[in-house]
Coordinates of N, CA and C in Angstrom, one line a residue:
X1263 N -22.3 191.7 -125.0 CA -22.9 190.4 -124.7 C -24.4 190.4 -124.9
X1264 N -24.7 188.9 -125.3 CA -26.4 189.1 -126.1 C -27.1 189.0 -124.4
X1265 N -27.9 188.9 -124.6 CA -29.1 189.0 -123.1 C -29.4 187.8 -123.1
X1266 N -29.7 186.8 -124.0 CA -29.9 185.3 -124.3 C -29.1 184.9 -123.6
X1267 N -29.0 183.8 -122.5 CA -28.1 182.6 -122.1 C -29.4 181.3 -122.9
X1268 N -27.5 180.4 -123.0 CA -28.4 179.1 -123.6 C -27.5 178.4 -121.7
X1269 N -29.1 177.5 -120.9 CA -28.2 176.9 -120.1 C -28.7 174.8 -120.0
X1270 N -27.5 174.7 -120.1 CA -27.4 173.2 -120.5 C -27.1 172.3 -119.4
X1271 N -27.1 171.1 -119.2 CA -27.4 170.2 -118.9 C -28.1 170.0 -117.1
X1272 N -29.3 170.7 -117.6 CA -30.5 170.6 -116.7 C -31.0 169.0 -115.8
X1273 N -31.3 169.2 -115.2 CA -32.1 168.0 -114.7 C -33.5 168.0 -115.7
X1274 N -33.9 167.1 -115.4 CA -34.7 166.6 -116.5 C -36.4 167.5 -115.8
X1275 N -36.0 167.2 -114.5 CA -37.3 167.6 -114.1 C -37.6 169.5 -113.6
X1276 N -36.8 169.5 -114.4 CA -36.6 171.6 -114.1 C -37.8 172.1 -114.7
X1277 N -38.7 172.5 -114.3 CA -39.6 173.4 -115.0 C -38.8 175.2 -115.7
X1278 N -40.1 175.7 -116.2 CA -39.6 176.8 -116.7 C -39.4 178.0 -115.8
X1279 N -40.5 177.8 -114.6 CA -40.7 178.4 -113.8 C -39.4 178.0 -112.6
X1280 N -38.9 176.7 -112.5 CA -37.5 176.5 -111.9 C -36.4 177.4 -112.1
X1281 N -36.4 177.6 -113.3 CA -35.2 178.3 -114.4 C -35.5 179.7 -114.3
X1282 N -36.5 180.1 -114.3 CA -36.6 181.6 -114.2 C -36.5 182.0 -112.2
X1283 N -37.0 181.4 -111.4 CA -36.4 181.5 -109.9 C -34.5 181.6 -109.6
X1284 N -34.3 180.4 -110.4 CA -32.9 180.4 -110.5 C -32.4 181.7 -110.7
X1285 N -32.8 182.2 -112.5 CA -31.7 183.5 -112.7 C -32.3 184.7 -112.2
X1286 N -33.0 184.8 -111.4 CA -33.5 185.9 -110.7 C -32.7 186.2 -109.6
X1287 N -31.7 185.1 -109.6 CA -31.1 185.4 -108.3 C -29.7 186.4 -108.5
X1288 N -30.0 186.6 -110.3 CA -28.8 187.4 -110.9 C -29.5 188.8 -111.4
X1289 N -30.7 189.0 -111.4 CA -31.3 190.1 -112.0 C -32.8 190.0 -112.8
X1290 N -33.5 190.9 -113.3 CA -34.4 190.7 -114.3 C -34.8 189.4 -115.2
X1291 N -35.4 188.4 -115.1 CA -35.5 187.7 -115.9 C -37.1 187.9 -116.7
X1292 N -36.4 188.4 -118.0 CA -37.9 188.6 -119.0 C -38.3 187.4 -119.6
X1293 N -37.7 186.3 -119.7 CA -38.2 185.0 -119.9 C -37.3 183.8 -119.8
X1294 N -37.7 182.4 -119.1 CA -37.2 180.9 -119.1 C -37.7 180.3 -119.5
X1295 N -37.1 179.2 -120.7 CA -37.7 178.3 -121.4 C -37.2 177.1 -121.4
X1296 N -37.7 175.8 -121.0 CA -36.7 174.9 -121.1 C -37.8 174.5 -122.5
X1297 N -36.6 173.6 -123.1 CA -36.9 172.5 -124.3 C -37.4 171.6 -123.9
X1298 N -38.3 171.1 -124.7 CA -38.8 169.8 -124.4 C -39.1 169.0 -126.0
X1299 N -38.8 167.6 -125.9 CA -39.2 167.1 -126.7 C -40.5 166.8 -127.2
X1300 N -41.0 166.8 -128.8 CA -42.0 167.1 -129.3 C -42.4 165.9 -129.0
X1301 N -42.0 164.6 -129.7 CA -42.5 162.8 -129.1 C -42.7 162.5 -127.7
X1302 N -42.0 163.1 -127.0 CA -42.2 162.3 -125.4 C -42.8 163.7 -124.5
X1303 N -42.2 164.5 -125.3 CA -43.1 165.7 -124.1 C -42.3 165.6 -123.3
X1304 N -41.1 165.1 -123.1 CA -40.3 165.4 -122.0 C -38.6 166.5 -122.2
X1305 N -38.5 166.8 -120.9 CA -37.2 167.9 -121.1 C -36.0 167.6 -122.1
X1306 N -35.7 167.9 -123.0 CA -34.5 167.9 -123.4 C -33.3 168.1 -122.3
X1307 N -33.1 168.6 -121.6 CA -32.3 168.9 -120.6 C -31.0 170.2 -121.1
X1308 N -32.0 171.0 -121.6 CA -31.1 172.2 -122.2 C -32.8 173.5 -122.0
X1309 N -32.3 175.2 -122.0 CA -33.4 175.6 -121.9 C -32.4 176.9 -122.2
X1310 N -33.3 178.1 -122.6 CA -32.9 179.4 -123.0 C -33.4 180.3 -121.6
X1311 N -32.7 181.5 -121.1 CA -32.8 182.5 -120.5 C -32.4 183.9 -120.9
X1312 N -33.5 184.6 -121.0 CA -33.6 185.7 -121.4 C -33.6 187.0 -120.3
X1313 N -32.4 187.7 -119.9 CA -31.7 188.3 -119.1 C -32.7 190.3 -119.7
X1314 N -33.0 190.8 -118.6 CA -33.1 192.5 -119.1 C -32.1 193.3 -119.6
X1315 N -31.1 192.9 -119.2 CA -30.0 193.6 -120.0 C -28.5 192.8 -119.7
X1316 N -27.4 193.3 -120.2 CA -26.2 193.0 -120.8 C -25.5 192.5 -119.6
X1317 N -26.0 193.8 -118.7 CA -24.9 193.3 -117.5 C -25.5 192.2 -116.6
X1318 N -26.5 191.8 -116.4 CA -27.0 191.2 -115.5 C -27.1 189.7 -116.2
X1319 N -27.2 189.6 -117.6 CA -26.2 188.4 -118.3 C -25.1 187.9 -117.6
X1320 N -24.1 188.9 -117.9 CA -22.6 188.4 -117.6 C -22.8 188.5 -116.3
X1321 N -23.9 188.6 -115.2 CA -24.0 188.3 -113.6 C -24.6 187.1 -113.6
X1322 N -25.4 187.0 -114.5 CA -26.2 185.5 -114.2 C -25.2 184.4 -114.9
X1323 N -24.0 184.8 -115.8 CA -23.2 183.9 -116.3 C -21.9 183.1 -115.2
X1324 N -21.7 185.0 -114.6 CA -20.4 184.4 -113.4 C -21.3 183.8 -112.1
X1325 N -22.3 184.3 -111.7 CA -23.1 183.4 -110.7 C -23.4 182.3 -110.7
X1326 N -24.0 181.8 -112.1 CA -24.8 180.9 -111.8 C -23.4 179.7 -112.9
X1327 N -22.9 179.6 -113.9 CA -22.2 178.8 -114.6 C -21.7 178.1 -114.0
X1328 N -21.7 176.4 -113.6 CA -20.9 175.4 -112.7 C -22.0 175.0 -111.3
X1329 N -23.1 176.1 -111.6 CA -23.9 175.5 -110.2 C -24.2 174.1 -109.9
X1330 N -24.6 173.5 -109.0 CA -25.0 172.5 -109.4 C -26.9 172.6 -108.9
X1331 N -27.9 171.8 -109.6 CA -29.1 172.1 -109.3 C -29.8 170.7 -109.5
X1332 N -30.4 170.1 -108.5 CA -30.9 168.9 -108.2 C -29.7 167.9 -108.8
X1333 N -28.4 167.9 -107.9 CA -27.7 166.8 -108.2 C -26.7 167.2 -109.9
X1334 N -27.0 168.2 -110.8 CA -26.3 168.3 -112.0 C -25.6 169.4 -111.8
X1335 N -24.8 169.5 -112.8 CA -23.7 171.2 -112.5 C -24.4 171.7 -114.0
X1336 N -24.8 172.5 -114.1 CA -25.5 172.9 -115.1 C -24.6 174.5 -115.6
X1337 N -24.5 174.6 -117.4 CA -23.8 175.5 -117.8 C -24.5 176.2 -118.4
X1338 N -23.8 177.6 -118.3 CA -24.4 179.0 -118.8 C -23.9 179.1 -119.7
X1339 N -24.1 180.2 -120.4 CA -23.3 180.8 -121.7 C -23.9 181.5 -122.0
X1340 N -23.5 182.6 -122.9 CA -24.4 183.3 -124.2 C -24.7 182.4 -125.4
X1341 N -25.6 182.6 -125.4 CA -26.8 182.1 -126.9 C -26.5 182.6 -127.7
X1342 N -25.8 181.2 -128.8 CA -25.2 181.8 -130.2 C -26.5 181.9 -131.2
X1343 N -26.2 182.7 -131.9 CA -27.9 182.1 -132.9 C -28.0 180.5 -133.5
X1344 N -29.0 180.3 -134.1 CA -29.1 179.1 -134.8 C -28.5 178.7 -136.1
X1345 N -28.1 177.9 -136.1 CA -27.7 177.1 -137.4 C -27.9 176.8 -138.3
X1346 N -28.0 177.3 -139.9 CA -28.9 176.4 -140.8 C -28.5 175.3 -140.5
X1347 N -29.4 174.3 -141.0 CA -29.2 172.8 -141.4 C -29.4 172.6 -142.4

């Protein structure tokens, strides 16, 4: 399993610093990023987490997946790579 979680449907007002408190509560987090849009400057409501290692992934996946966080149930996963378009 990759160390990447992609986690989706955030509240709008999550910082990065929200997101990285959150999966701390599963292990190491080397970085939280939420998306934001480049026109409004505002959250996308999706964000990447970057885990120290393999297992503490699949800890932050069965911990935290279905949580709910200001009112949303927000989902985990591993982070597929990107897509051409």
């Amino acid at each position: 399993m990759a160390t990447k979680l992609f986690v989706g449907s955030l509240p709008f007002a999550v910082s990065d610093d929200d997101l990285s408190q959150l999966f701390a509560e599963a292990g190491t987090v080397v970085s939280a990023k939420v998306v934001m849009d480049h026109d409004s400057g505002r959250s996308r409501g999706f964000g990447f987490v970057e885990m120290s290692n393999d297992d503490e992934a699949k800890a932050a996946i069965d911990k935290l997946n279905g949580r709910e966080m200001n009112g949303r149930t927000i989902v985990v996963n591993e982070a597929r790579p990107r897509e051409n378009r």
